[in-house]
Amino acid sequence: MKLDEVPQDDSPTYSGHKKLLYAVDEKGHYHKVQSSGWDVESFATKLAVDDLNQQTLDAYQDAKAGLVSPLAYHMLKARLDITSLAQATGKFEWQIKRHLKPKIFAKLSDQKLQTYADIINISLEKLKSLPSQP
């Protein structure tokens, strides 16, 4: 990207902050340039956030219906997925998937559940239940 092509679209996703980009001058040298945002990037970010919010809402409704454990909702609310939760807890992905089943989740010890609560940064009581609103 050339110096004069660095987008300055005042993206709302930047919340007034700037992003450091690298651009090339007319001699081919790289320079640090601050950008206030790019409409295309802002649009893509908004789509991704909307999708994450929908996944979280779906998990909340599924947990309310007893189709998945509360862990599914709390995991997504914390912007974690099965892979990242497995990495953070040191568990295998198949174990996380298994713990998303309500019957299995209900049998887990408080010690195992506390591991999830610590990673998600909520209390053990909150992990075991759902809020009244998503």
A tleap script that builds the chain and sets N, CA, C and O, in Angstrom:
source leaprc.protein.ff14SB
mol = sequence {
  NMET LYS LEU ASP GLU VAL PRO GLN ASP ASP
  SER PRO THR TYR SER GLY HIE LYS LYS LEU
  LEU TYR ALA VAL ASP GLU LYS GLY HIE TYR
  HIE LYS VAL GLN SER SER GLY TRP ASP VAL
  GLU SER PHE ALA THR LYS LEU ALA VAL ASP
  ASP LEU ASN GLN GLN THR LEU ASP ALA TYR
  GLN ASP ALA LYS ALA GLY LEU VAL SER PRO
  LEU ALA TYR HIE MET LEU LYS ALA ARG LEU
  ASP ILE THR SER LEU ALA GLN ALA THR GLY
  LYS PHE GLU TRP GLN ILE LYS ARG HIE LEU
  LYS PRO LYS ILE PHE ALA LYS LEU SER ASP
  GLN LYS LEU GLN THR TYR ALA ASP ILE ILE
  ASN ILE SER LEU GLU LYS LEU LYS SER LEU
  PRO SER GLN CPRO
}
set mol.1.N position { 0.853 -1.161 0.000 }
set mol.1.CA position { 0.000 0.000 0.000 }
set mol.1.C position { 0.906 1.233 0.000 }
set mol.1.O position { 1.915 1.273 0.704 }
set mol.2.N position { 0.542 2.215 -0.779 }
set mol.2.CA position { 1.310 3.455 -0.865 }
set mol.2.C position { 0.891 4.406 0.257 }
set mol.2.O position { -0.205 4.303 0.808 }
set mol.3.N position { 1.796 5.334 0.579 }
set mol.3.CA position { 1.530 6.273 1.667 }
set mol.3.C position { 0.205 7.007 1.506 }
set mol.3.O position { -0.528 7.193 2.478 }
set mol.4.N position { -0.101 7.419 0.292 }
set mol.4.CA position { -1.325 8.192 0.073 }
set mol.4.C position { -2.572 7.320 -0.069 }
set mol.4.O position { -3.670 7.840 -0.268 }
set mol.5.N position { -2.411 5.992 0.032 }
set mol.5.CA position { -3.544 5.075 -0.081 }
set mol.5.C position { -4.002 4.513 1.268 }
set mol.5.O position { -4.959 3.741 1.329 }
set mol.6.N position { -3.322 4.902 2.340 }
set mol.6.CA position { -3.690 4.400 3.667 }
set mol.6.C position { -5.090 4.924 4.008 }
set mol.6.O position { -5.315 6.134 4.011 }
set mol.7.N position { -6.025 4.017 4.295 }
set mol.7.CA position { -7.408 4.444 4.546 }
set mol.7.C position { -7.539 5.291 5.815 }
set mol.7.O position { -6.893 5.030 6.830 }
set mol.8.N position { -8.380 6.296 5.726 }
set mol.8.CA position { -8.672 7.190 6.856 }
set mol.8.C position { -10.184 7.390 6.927 }
set mol.8.O position { -10.675 8.512 6.800 }
set mol.9.N position { -10.917 6.295 7.131 }
set mol.9.CA position { -12.379 6.333 7.066 }
set mol.9.C position { -13.070 6.519 8.417 }
set mol.9.O position { -14.286 6.356 8.509 }
set mol.10.N position { -12.315 6.858 9.468 }
set mol.10.CA position { -12.892 7.065 10.811 }
set mol.10.C position { -13.833 5.931 11.212 }
set mol.10.O position { -15.019 6.145 11.462 }
set mol.11.N position { -13.289 4.750 11.266 }
set mol.11.CA position { -14.064 3.551 11.577 }
set mol.11.C position { -14.591 3.572 13.011 }
set mol.11.O position { -13.831 3.830 13.944 }
set mol.12.N position { -15.890 3.303 13.193 }
set mol.12.CA position { -16.428 3.247 14.558 }
set mol.12.C position { -15.881 2.060 15.356 }
set mol.12.O position { -15.906 2.083 16.587 }
set mol.13.N position { -15.394 1.032 14.677 }
set mol.13.CA position { -14.846 -0.123 15.392 }
set mol.13.C position { -13.518 0.207 16.069 }
set mol.13.O position { -13.074 -0.531 16.949 }
set mol.14.N position { -12.888 1.294 15.675 }
set mol.14.CA position { -11.629 1.707 16.301 }
set mol.14.C position { -11.869 2.525 17.565 }
set mol.14.O position { -10.937 2.764 18.333 }
set mol.15.N position { -13.098 2.950 17.786 }
set mol.15.CA position { -13.472 3.736 18.972 }
set mol.15.C position { -12.572 4.959 19.165 }
set mol.15.O position { -12.176 5.273 20.287 }
set mol.16.N position { -12.255 5.637 18.077 }
set mol.16.CA position { -11.431 6.837 18.159 }
set mol.16.C position { -9.940 6.580 18.200 }
set mol.16.O position { -9.152 7.525 18.197 }
set mol.17.N position { -9.536 5.319 18.238 }
set mol.17.CA position { -8.119 4.978 18.260 }
set mol.17.C position { -7.581 4.908 16.837 }
set mol.17.O position { -8.335 4.990 15.867 }
set mol.18.N position { -6.279 4.756 16.733 }
set mol.18.CA position { -5.621 4.630 15.434 }
set mol.18.C position { -4.960 3.259 15.355 }
set mol.18.O position { -4.650 2.642 16.374 }
set mol.19.N position { -4.753 2.800 14.134 }
set mol.19.CA position { -4.095 1.521 13.890 }
set mol.19.C position { -2.823 1.803 13.103 }
set mol.19.O position { -2.835 2.583 12.151 }
set mol.20.N position { -1.738 1.173 13.498 }
set mol.20.CA position { -0.466 1.366 12.815 }
set mol.20.C position { -0.372 0.429 11.617 }
set mol.20.O position { -0.513 -0.787 11.752 }
set mol.21.N position { -0.135 0.997 10.469 }
set mol.21.CA position { 0.047 0.237 9.234 }
set mol.21.C position { 1.402 0.591 8.638 }
set mol.21.O position { 2.027 1.574 9.036 }
set mol.22.N position { 1.846 -0.205 7.694 }
set mol.22.CA position { 3.071 0.088 6.971 }
set mol.22.C position { 2.714 0.390 5.532 }
set mol.22.O position { 1.930 -0.325 4.908 }
set mol.23.N position { 3.300 1.457 5.012 }
set mol.23.CA position { 3.038 1.864 3.635 }
set mol.23.C position { 4.368 2.180 2.958 }
set mol.23.O position { 5.369 2.466 3.615 }
set mol.24.N position { 4.350 2.120 1.642 }
set mol.24.CA position { 5.558 2.312 0.840 }
set mol.24.C position { 5.565 3.721 0.254 }
set mol.24.O position { 4.554 4.192 -0.269 }
set mol.25.N position { 6.725 4.393 0.348 }
set mol.25.CA position { 6.840 5.711 -0.283 }
set mol.25.C position { 7.231 5.554 -1.750 }
set mol.25.O position { 7.338 4.437 -2.257 }
set mol.26.N position { 7.442 6.674 -2.420 }
set mol.26.CA position { 7.756 6.636 -3.854 }
set mol.26.C position { 9.101 5.990 -4.166 }
set mol.26.O position { 9.352 5.613 -5.311 }
set mol.27.N position { 9.973 5.857 -3.159 }
set mol.27.CA position { 11.277 5.211 -3.346 }
set mol.27.C position { 11.244 3.730 -2.972 }
set mol.27.O position { 12.251 3.033 -3.096 }
set mol.28.N position { 10.095 3.256 -2.518 }
set mol.28.CA position { 9.962 1.851 -2.149 }
set mol.28.C position { 10.317 1.545 -0.706 }
set mol.28.O position { 10.408 0.378 -0.324 }
set mol.29.N position { 10.520 2.578 0.103 }
set mol.29.CA position { 10.849 2.384 1.513 }
set mol.29.C position { 9.564 2.310 2.343 }
set mol.29.O position { 8.585 3.006 2.073 }
set mol.30.N position { 9.600 1.457 3.345 }
set mol.30.CA position { 8.436 1.298 4.215 }
set mol.30.C position { 8.437 2.349 5.321 }
set mol.30.O position { 9.480 2.702 5.871 }
set mol.31.N position { 7.242 2.835 5.628 }
set mol.31.CA position { 7.055 3.816 6.697 }
set mol.31.C position { 5.853 3.407 7.538 }
set mol.31.O position { 4.908 2.785 7.053 }
set mol.32.N position { 5.920 3.778 8.811 }
set mol.32.CA position { 4.780 3.554 9.704 }
set mol.32.C position { 3.778 4.686 9.475 }
set mol.32.O position { 4.140 5.862 9.462 }
set mol.33.N position { 2.508 4.304 9.294 }
set mol.33.CA position { 1.454 5.292 9.067 }
set mol.33.C position { 0.249 4.912 9.926 }
set mol.33.O position { -0.132 3.743 9.983 }
set mol.34.N position { -0.343 5.888 10.584 }
set mol.34.CA position { -1.538 5.621 11.381 }
set mol.34.C position { -2.781 5.746 10.511 }
set mol.34.O position { -2.893 6.633 9.665 }
set mol.35.N position { -3.713 4.821 10.751 }
set mol.35.CA position { -4.977 4.828 10.023 }
set mol.35.C position { -6.117 4.960 11.022 }
set mol.35.O position { -6.081 4.375 12.104 }
set mol.36.N position { -7.119 5.727 10.651 }
set mol.36.CA position { -8.298 5.868 11.514 }
set mol.36.C position { -9.372 4.850 11.151 }
set mol.36.O position { -10.473 4.884 11.700 }
set mol.37.N position { -9.061 3.956 10.239 }
set mol.37.CA position { -9.998 2.899 9.890 }
set mol.37.C position { -10.246 2.783 8.403 }
set mol.37.O position { -9.861 3.639 7.606 }
set mol.38.N position { -10.904 1.693 8.064 }
set mol.38.CA position { -11.201 1.387 6.677 }
set mol.38.C position { -12.618 0.834 6.647 }
set mol.38.O position { -12.931 -0.106 7.378 }
set mol.39.N position { -13.463 1.397 5.824 }
set mol.39.CA position { -14.871 0.992 5.778 }
set mol.39.C position { -15.043 -0.506 5.545 }
set mol.39.O position { -15.906 -1.135 6.157 }
set mol.40.N position { -14.225 -1.077 4.664 }
set mol.40.CA position { -14.337 -2.503 4.349 }
set mol.40.C position { -13.995 -3.347 5.579 }
set mol.40.O position { -14.691 -4.314 5.887 }
set mol.41.N position { -12.931 -2.979 6.272 }
set mol.41.CA position { -12.539 -3.698 7.487 }
set mol.41.C position { -13.611 -3.541 8.568 }
set mol.41.O position { -13.934 -4.501 9.268 }
set mol.42.N position { -14.148 -2.359 8.699 }
set mol.42.CA position { -15.203 -2.096 9.673 }
set mol.42.C position { -16.436 -2.954 9.395 }
set mol.42.O position { -17.039 -3.504 10.317 }
set mol.43.N position { -16.802 -3.064 8.128 }
set mol.43.CA position { -17.951 -3.872 7.732 }
set mol.43.C position { -17.715 -5.346 8.075 }
set mol.43.O position { -18.598 -6.011 8.616 }
set mol.44.N position { -16.519 -5.850 7.757 }
set mol.44.CA position { -16.196 -7.253 8.037 }
set mol.44.C position { -16.177 -7.520 9.545 }
set mol.44.O position { -16.647 -8.563 10.000 }
set mol.45.N position { -15.640 -6.587 10.306 }
set mol.45.CA position { -15.608 -6.733 11.761 }
set mol.45.C position { -17.018 -6.768 12.333 }
set mol.45.O position { -17.321 -7.585 13.201 }
set mol.46.N position { -17.875 -5.883 11.848 }
set mol.46.CA position { -19.260 -5.849 12.317 }
set mol.46.C position { -19.973 -7.159 12.003 }
set mol.46.O position { -20.721 -7.670 12.837 }
set mol.47.N position { -19.750 -7.710 10.805 }
set mol.47.CA position { -20.359 -8.997 10.452 }
set mol.47.C position { -19.889 -10.101 11.394 }
set mol.47.O position { -20.687 -10.919 11.852 }
set mol.48.N position { -18.589 -10.117 11.680 }
set mol.48.CA position { -18.033 -11.144 12.562 }
set mol.48.C position { -18.605 -11.025 13.974 }
set mol.48.O position { -18.969 -12.031 14.583 }
set mol.49.N position { -18.686 -9.810 14.492 }
set mol.49.CA position { -19.226 -9.596 15.837 }
set mol.49.C position { -20.704 -9.967 15.884 }
set mol.49.O position { -21.162 -10.580 16.848 }
set mol.50.N position { -21.449 -9.598 14.849 }
set mol.50.CA position { -22.869 -9.969 14.786 }
set mol.50.C position { -23.037 -11.485 14.782 }
set mol.50.O position { -23.943 -12.016 15.424 }
set mol.51.N position { -22.159 -12.180 14.055 }
set mol.51.CA position { -22.213 -13.640 14.003 }
set mol.51.C position { -21.906 -14.241 15.376 }
set mol.51.O position { -22.583 -15.173 15.810 }
set mol.52.N position { -20.894 -13.714 16.054 }
set mol.52.CA position { -20.563 -14.201 17.399 }
set mol.52.C position { -21.716 -13.959 18.372 }
set mol.52.O position { -22.026 -14.815 19.200 }
set mol.53.N position { -22.339 -12.808 18.269 }
set mol.53.CA position { -23.486 -12.513 19.134 }
set mol.53.C position { -24.645 -13.471 18.870 }
set mol.53.O position { -25.327 -13.892 19.804 }
set mol.54.N position { -24.870 -13.816 17.607 }
set mol.54.CA position { -25.945 -14.753 17.263 }
set mol.54.C position { -25.631 -16.153 17.787 }
set mol.54.O position { -26.517 -16.838 18.299 }
set mol.55.N position { -24.369 -16.580 17.660 }
set mol.55.CA position { -23.968 -17.885 18.187 }
set mol.55.C position { -24.184 -17.942 19.696 }
set mol.55.O position { -24.640 -18.954 20.228 }
set mol.56.N position { -23.851 -16.849 20.380 }
set mol.56.CA position { -24.034 -16.785 21.829 }
set mol.56.C position { -25.511 -16.861 22.193 }
set mol.56.O position { -25.887 -17.572 23.125 }
set mol.57.N position { -26.341 -16.137 21.469 }
set mol.57.CA position { -27.788 -16.173 21.706 }
set mol.57.C position { -28.354 -17.566 21.444 }
set mol.57.O position { -29.189 -18.055 22.206 }
set mol.58.N position { -27.898 -18.205 20.364 }
set mol.58.CA position { -28.347 -19.566 20.053 }
set mol.58.C position { -27.954 -20.538 21.164 }
set mol.58.O position { -28.745 -21.397 21.552 }
set mol.59.N position { -26.725 -20.400 21.675 }
set mol.59.CA position { -26.268 -21.275 22.758 }
set mol.59.C position { -27.092 -21.039 24.021 }
set mol.59.O position { -27.404 -21.984 24.746 }
set mol.60.N position { -27.441 -19.790 24.283 }
set mol.60.CA position { -28.283 -19.465 25.443 }
set mol.60.C position { -29.639 -20.163 25.317 }
set mol.60.O position { -30.111 -20.793 26.263 }
set mol.61.N position { -30.252 -20.047 24.153 }
set mol.61.CA position { -31.561 -20.661 23.932 }
set mol.61.C position { -31.475 -22.182 23.992 }
set mol.61.O position { -32.367 -22.831 24.539 }
set mol.62.N position { -30.410 -22.757 23.436 }
set mol.62.CA position { -30.224 -24.206 23.493 }
set mol.62.C position { -30.010 -24.676 24.929 }
set mol.62.O position { -30.512 -25.729 25.321 }
set mol.63.N position { -29.266 -23.895 25.715 }
set mol.63.CA position { -29.038 -24.257 27.117 }
set mol.63.C position { -30.336 -24.141 27.916 }
set mol.63.O position { -30.614 -24.980 28.773 }
set mol.64.N position { -31.126 -23.109 27.642 }
set mol.64.CA position { -32.434 -22.959 28.305 }
set mol.64.C position { -33.340 -24.145 27.992 }
set mol.64.O position { -34.114 -24.589 28.839 }
set mol.65.N position { -33.234 -24.656 26.754 }
set mol.65.CA position { -34.062 -25.788 26.324 }
set mol.65.C position { -33.487 -27.128 26.779 }
set mol.65.O position { -34.106 -28.169 26.561 }
set mol.66.N position { -32.311 -27.113 27.408 }
set mol.66.CA position { -31.705 -28.349 27.889 }
set mol.66.C position { -30.981 -29.145 26.820 }
set mol.66.O position { -30.678 -30.322 27.019 }
set mol.67.N position { -30.703 -28.517 25.691 }
set mol.67.CA position { -30.012 -29.219 24.602 }
set mol.67.C position { -28.501 -29.222 24.787 }
set mol.67.O position { -27.817 -30.134 24.322 }
set mol.68.N position { -27.980 -28.205 25.463 }
set mol.68.CA position { -26.550 -28.106 25.768 }
set mol.68.C position { -26.405 -27.631 27.208 }
set mol.68.O position { -27.360 -27.134 27.805 }
set mol.69.N position { -25.219 -27.784 27.754 }
set mol.69.CA position { -24.964 -27.337 29.123 }
set mol.69.C position { -24.749 -25.820 29.150 }
set mol.69.O position { -24.502 -25.212 28.108 }
set mol.70.N position { -24.841 -25.214 30.324 }
set mol.70.CA position { -24.566 -23.775 30.432 }
set mol.70.C position { -23.154 -23.409 29.976 }
set mol.70.O position { -22.894 -22.263 29.611 }
set mol.71.N position { -22.252 -24.378 30.000 }
set mol.71.CA position { -20.883 -24.124 29.550 }
set mol.71.C position { -20.858 -23.609 28.113 }
set mol.71.O position { -20.030 -22.761 27.780 }
set mol.72.N position { -21.743 -24.103 27.268 }
set mol.72.CA position { -21.778 -23.667 25.865 }
set mol.72.C position { -22.025 -22.167 25.776 }
set mol.72.O position { -21.353 -21.465 25.020 }
set mol.73.N position { -22.979 -21.683 26.542 }
set mol.73.CA position { -23.286 -20.245 26.543 }
set mol.73.C position { -22.126 -19.437 27.113 }
set mol.73.O position { -21.684 -18.467 26.498 }
set mol.74.N position { -21.632 -19.828 28.281 }
set mol.74.CA position { -20.575 -19.057 28.941 }
set mol.74.C position { -19.290 -19.049 28.119 }
set mol.74.O position { -18.573 -18.048 28.095 }
set mol.75.N position { -18.998 -20.155 27.450 }
set mol.75.CA position { -17.824 -20.242 26.589 }
set mol.75.C position { -17.917 -19.199 25.473 }
set mol.75.O position { -16.971 -18.445 25.245 }
set mol.76.N position { -19.047 -19.158 24.784 }
set mol.76.CA position { -19.217 -18.221 23.674 }
set mol.76.C position { -19.332 -16.779 24.162 }
set mol.76.O position { -18.859 -15.861 23.492 }
set mol.77.N position { -19.944 -16.575 25.302 }
set mol.77.CA position { -20.058 -15.231 25.872 }
set mol.77.C position { -18.672 -14.658 26.149 }
set mol.77.O position { -18.458 -13.451 26.028 }
set mol.78.N position { -17.731 -15.525 26.521 }
set mol.78.CA position { -16.352 -15.117 26.788 }
set mol.78.C position { -15.516 -15.069 25.508 }
set mol.78.O position { -14.301 -14.879 25.562 }
set mol.79.N position { -16.170 -15.241 24.362 }
set mol.79.CA position { -15.519 -15.218 23.042 }
set mol.79.C position { -14.481 -16.330 22.887 }
set mol.79.O position { -13.429 -16.148 22.274 }
set mol.80.N position { -14.812 -17.477 23.461 }
set mol.80.CA position { -13.988 -18.670 23.318 }
set mol.80.C position { -14.732 -19.667 22.448 }
set mol.80.O position { -15.961 -19.650 22.380 }
set mol.81.N position { -13.990 -20.529 21.788 }
set mol.81.CA position { -14.592 -21.650 21.079 }
set mol.81.C position { -14.026 -22.926 21.686 }
set mol.81.O position { -13.240 -22.870 22.632 }
set mol.82.N position { -14.416 -24.063 21.153 }
set mol.82.CA position { -13.977 -25.340 21.725 }
set mol.82.C position { -12.459 -25.450 21.708 }
set mol.82.O position { -11.855 -25.874 22.693 }
set mol.83.N position { -11.842 -25.072 20.597 }
set mol.83.CA position { -10.385 -25.175 20.478 }
set mol.83.C position { -9.679 -24.281 21.490 }
set mol.83.O position { -8.769 -24.737 22.182 }
set mol.84.N position { -10.080 -23.024 21.586 }
set mol.84.CA position { -9.395 -22.111 22.505 }
set mol.84.C position { -9.651 -22.483 23.968 }
set mol.84.O position { -8.767 -22.324 24.811 }
set mol.85.N position { -10.852 -22.974 24.273 }
set mol.85.CA position { -11.130 -23.408 25.642 }
set mol.85.C position { -10.308 -24.649 25.986 }
set mol.85.O position { -9.812 -24.780 27.104 }
set mol.86.N position { -10.169 -25.544 25.035 }
set mol.86.CA position { -9.341 -26.735 25.257 }
set mol.86.C position { -7.888 -26.335 25.516 }
set mol.86.O position { -7.248 -26.860 26.427 }
set mol.87.N position { -7.377 -25.415 24.723 }
set mol.87.CA position { -5.997 -24.965 24.916 }
set mol.87.C position { -5.820 -24.283 26.268 }
set mol.87.O position { -4.823 -24.508 26.954 }
set mol.88.N position { -6.777 -23.459 26.647 }
set mol.88.CA position { -6.671 -22.719 27.907 }
set mol.88.C position { -6.773 -23.627 29.131 }
set mol.88.O position { -6.139 -23.368 30.154 }
set mol.89.N position { -7.567 -24.688 29.027 }
set mol.89.CA position { -7.769 -25.580 30.174 }
set mol.89.C position { -6.805 -26.757 30.197 }
set mol.89.O position { -6.649 -27.420 31.223 }
set mol.90.N position { -6.160 -27.013 29.069 }
set mol.90.CA position { -5.286 -28.179 28.987 }
set mol.90.C position { -6.055 -29.466 28.740 }
set mol.90.O position { -5.510 -30.559 28.897 }
set mol.91.N position { -7.303 -29.344 28.361 }
set mol.91.CA position { -8.132 -30.516 28.062 }
set mol.91.C position { -8.128 -30.775 26.561 }
set mol.91.O position { -7.751 -29.911 25.769 }
set mol.92.N position { -8.549 -31.964 26.188 }
set mol.92.CA position { -8.709 -32.291 24.777 }
set mol.92.C position { -10.040 -31.734 24.283 }
set mol.92.O position { -10.975 -31.561 25.065 }
set mol.93.N position { -10.123 -31.456 22.991 }
set mol.93.CA position { -11.360 -30.929 22.417 }
set mol.93.C position { -12.526 -31.889 22.635 }
set mol.93.O position { -13.653 -31.452 22.868 }
set mol.94.N position { -12.262 -33.204 22.561 }
set mol.94.CA position { -13.356 -34.158 22.739 }
set mol.94.C position { -13.920 -34.076 24.154 }
set mol.94.O position { -15.104 -34.333 24.372 }
set mol.95.N position { -13.063 -33.714 25.119 }
set mol.95.CA position { -13.543 -33.568 26.493 }
set mol.95.C position { -14.456 -32.341 26.620 }
set mol.95.O position { -15.492 -32.388 27.283 }
set mol.96.N position { -14.053 -31.255 25.977 }
set mol.96.CA position { -14.878 -30.044 26.007 }
set mol.96.C position { -16.238 -30.339 25.370 }
set mol.96.O position { -17.279 -29.981 25.920 }
set mol.97.N position { -16.220 -30.988 24.215 }
set mol.97.CA position { -17.475 -31.323 23.524 }
set mol.97.C position { -18.362 -32.187 24.413 }
set mol.97.O position { -19.580 -32.009 24.451 }
set mol.98.N position { -17.753 -33.105 25.114 }
set mol.98.CA position { -18.500 -33.993 26.006 }
set mol.98.C position { -19.125 -33.208 27.159 }
set mol.98.O position { -20.248 -33.488 27.578 }
set mol.99.N position { -18.380 -32.223 27.663 }
set mol.99.CA position { -18.867 -31.417 28.786 }
set mol.99.C position { -19.950 -30.424 28.362 }
set mol.99.O position { -20.581 -29.794 29.211 }
set mol.100.N position { -20.163 -30.285 27.070 }
set mol.100.CA position { -21.251 -29.438 26.576 }
set mol.100.C position { -22.589 -30.174 26.619 }
set mol.100.O position { -23.640 -29.571 26.403 }
set mol.101.N position { -22.548 -31.470 26.897 }
set mol.101.CA position { -23.775 -32.265 27.028 }
set mol.101.C position { -24.306 -32.097 28.457 }
set mol.101.O position { -23.561 -32.288 29.418 }
set mol.102.N position { -25.576 -31.744 28.600 }
set mol.102.CA position { -26.120 -31.455 29.938 }
set mol.102.C position { -25.952 -32.582 30.955 }
set mol.102.O position { -25.610 -32.319 32.108 }
set mol.103.N position { -26.183 -33.823 30.552 }
set mol.103.CA position { -26.087 -34.939 31.503 }
set mol.103.C position { -24.655 -35.132 31.992 }
set mol.103.O position { -24.431 -35.424 33.167 }
set mol.104.N position { -23.696 -34.970 31.100 }
set mol.104.CA position { -22.284 -35.113 31.479 }
set mol.104.C position { -21.866 -33.932 32.356 }
set mol.104.O position { -21.209 -34.113 33.381 }
set mol.105.N position { -22.249 -32.734 31.949 }
set mol.105.CA position { -21.912 -31.515 32.692 }
set mol.105.C position { -22.423 -31.599 34.132 }
set mol.105.O position { -21.725 -31.194 35.062 }
set mol.106.N position { -23.612 -32.113 34.315 }
set mol.106.CA position { -24.218 -32.209 35.652 }
set mol.106.C position { -23.432 -33.137 36.575 }
set mol.106.O position { -23.514 -33.005 37.796 }
set mol.107.N position { -22.676 -34.069 36.010 }
set mol.107.CA position { -21.916 -35.029 36.814 }
set mol.107.C position { -20.487 -34.567 37.110 }
set mol.107.O position { -19.779 -35.218 37.878 }
set mol.108.N position { -20.059 -33.460 36.516 }
set mol.108.CA position { -18.684 -32.998 36.719 }
set mol.108.C position { -18.483 -32.493 38.142 }
set mol.108.O position { -19.373 -31.881 38.733 }
set mol.109.N position { -17.312 -32.757 38.672 }
set mol.109.CA position { -16.987 -32.295 40.024 }
set mol.109.C position { -16.801 -30.774 40.021 }
set mol.109.O position { -16.518 -30.164 38.990 }
set mol.110.N position { -16.969 -30.190 41.198 }
set mol.110.CA position { -16.752 -28.749 41.322 }
set mol.110.C position { -15.316 -28.375 40.961 }
set mol.110.O position { -15.064 -27.286 40.446 }
set mol.111.N position { -14.387 -29.272 41.231 }
set mol.111.CA position { -12.983 -29.009 40.907 }
set mol.111.C position { -12.800 -28.869 39.393 }
set mol.111.O position { -12.114 -27.953 38.938 }
set mol.112.N position { -13.401 -29.760 38.616 }
set mol.112.CA position { -13.304 -29.668 37.157 }
set mol.112.C position { -14.027 -28.430 36.644 }
set mol.112.O position { -13.542 -27.747 35.742 }
set mol.113.N position { -15.187 -28.148 37.222 }
set mol.113.CA position { -15.945 -26.970 36.797 }
set mol.113.C position { -15.217 -25.679 37.152 }
set mol.113.O position { -15.308 -24.688 36.428 }
set mol.114.N position { -14.497 -25.697 38.267 }
set mol.114.CA position { -13.757 -24.500 38.681 }
set mol.114.C position { -12.697 -24.128 37.652 }
set mol.114.O position { -12.403 -22.948 37.460 }
set mol.115.N position { -12.125 -25.128 36.992 }
set mol.115.CA position { -11.156 -24.859 35.925 }
set mol.115.C position { -11.800 -24.021 34.831 }
set mol.115.O position { -11.218 -23.040 34.368 }
set mol.116.N position { -12.997 -24.406 34.421 }
set mol.116.CA position { -13.725 -23.634 33.413 }
set mol.116.C position { -14.063 -22.239 33.937 }
set mol.116.O position { -13.884 -21.245 33.233 }
set mol.117.N position { -14.548 -22.170 35.166 }
set mol.117.CA position { -14.934 -20.882 35.748 }
set mol.117.C position { -13.745 -19.924 35.798 }
set mol.117.O position { -13.887 -18.733 35.524 }
set mol.118.N position { -12.582 -20.447 36.148 }
set mol.118.CA position { -11.381 -19.609 36.214 }
set mol.118.C position { -11.006 -19.064 34.838 }
set mol.118.O position { -10.670 -17.887 34.703 }
set mol.119.N position { -11.062 -19.910 33.829 }
set mol.119.CA position { -10.708 -19.491 32.466 }
set mol.119.C position { -11.716 -18.465 31.948 }
set mol.119.O position { -11.330 -17.469 31.335 }
set mol.120.N position { -12.990 -18.705 32.191 }
set mol.120.CA position { -14.045 -17.822 31.692 }
set mol.120.C position { -14.176 -16.578 32.577 }
set mol.120.O position { -14.797 -15.590 32.185 }
set mol.121.N position { -13.583 -16.640 33.777 }
set mol.121.CA position { -13.579 -15.522 34.722 }
set mol.121.C position { -14.976 -15.227 35.285 }
set mol.121.O position { -15.423 -14.081 35.340 }
set mol.122.N position { -15.643 -16.308 35.697 }
set mol.122.CA position { -16.933 -16.183 36.377 }
set mol.122.C position { -16.921 -17.108 37.588 }
set mol.122.O position { -16.038 -17.956 37.717 }
set mol.123.N position { -17.883 -16.948 38.459 }
set mol.123.CA position { -17.961 -17.808 39.641 }
set mol.123.C position { -18.473 -19.194 39.242 }
set mol.123.O position { -19.066 -19.380 38.180 }
set mol.124.N position { -18.226 -20.142 40.118 }
set mol.124.CA position { -18.691 -21.509 39.893 }
set mol.124.C position { -20.217 -21.550 39.809 }
set mol.124.O position { -20.775 -22.281 38.991 }
set mol.125.N position { -20.879 -20.779 40.640 }
set mol.125.CA position { -22.342 -20.741 40.639 }
set mol.125.C position { -22.880 -20.213 39.306 }
set mol.125.O position { -23.855 -20.737 38.768 }
set mol.126.N position { -22.232 -19.172 38.784 }
set mol.126.CA position { -22.669 -18.616 37.496 }
set mol.126.C position { -22.437 -19.608 36.364 }
set mol.126.O position { -23.243 -19.698 35.438 }
set mol.127.N position { -21.335 -20.352 36.437 }
set mol.127.CA position { -21.035 -21.338 35.400 }
set mol.127.C position { -22.107 -22.421 35.345 }
set mol.127.O position { -22.452 -22.911 34.270 }
set mol.128.N position { -22.625 -22.785 36.498 }
set mol.128.CA position { -23.617 -23.861 36.572 }
set mol.128.C position { -25.015 -23.423 36.149 }
set mol.128.O position { -25.902 -24.260 35.981 }
set mol.129.N position { -25.215 -22.138 35.980 }
set mol.129.CA position { -26.553 -21.637 35.648 }
set mol.129.C position { -26.491 -20.664 34.475 }
set mol.129.O position { -25.425 -20.368 33.934 }
set mol.130.N position { -27.664 -20.183 34.107 }
set mol.130.CA position { -27.773 -19.193 33.036 }
set mol.130.C position { -28.337 -17.900 33.608 }
set mol.130.O position { -29.145 -17.936 34.535 }
set mol.131.N position { -27.924 -16.766 33.070 }
set mol.131.CA position { -28.533 -15.513 33.518 }
set mol.131.C position { -29.982 -15.431 33.041 }
set mol.131.O position { -30.385 -16.178 32.149 }
set mol.132.N position { -30.749 -14.546 33.620 }
set mol.132.CA position { -32.149 -14.419 33.202 }
set mol.132.C position { -32.260 -13.861 31.787 }
set mol.132.O position { -33.230 -14.142 31.084 }
set mol.133.N position { -31.289 -13.087 31.373 }
set mol.133.CA position { -31.218 -12.554 30.009 }
set mol.133.C position { -29.844 -12.872 29.422 }
set mol.133.O position { -28.852 -12.859 30.150 }
set mol.134.N position { -29.766 -13.158 28.118 }
set mol.134.CA position { -28.456 -13.488 27.520 }
set mol.134.C position { -27.456 -12.350 27.532 }
set mol.134.O position { -26.331 -12.512 27.059 }
savepdb mol mol.pdb
quit
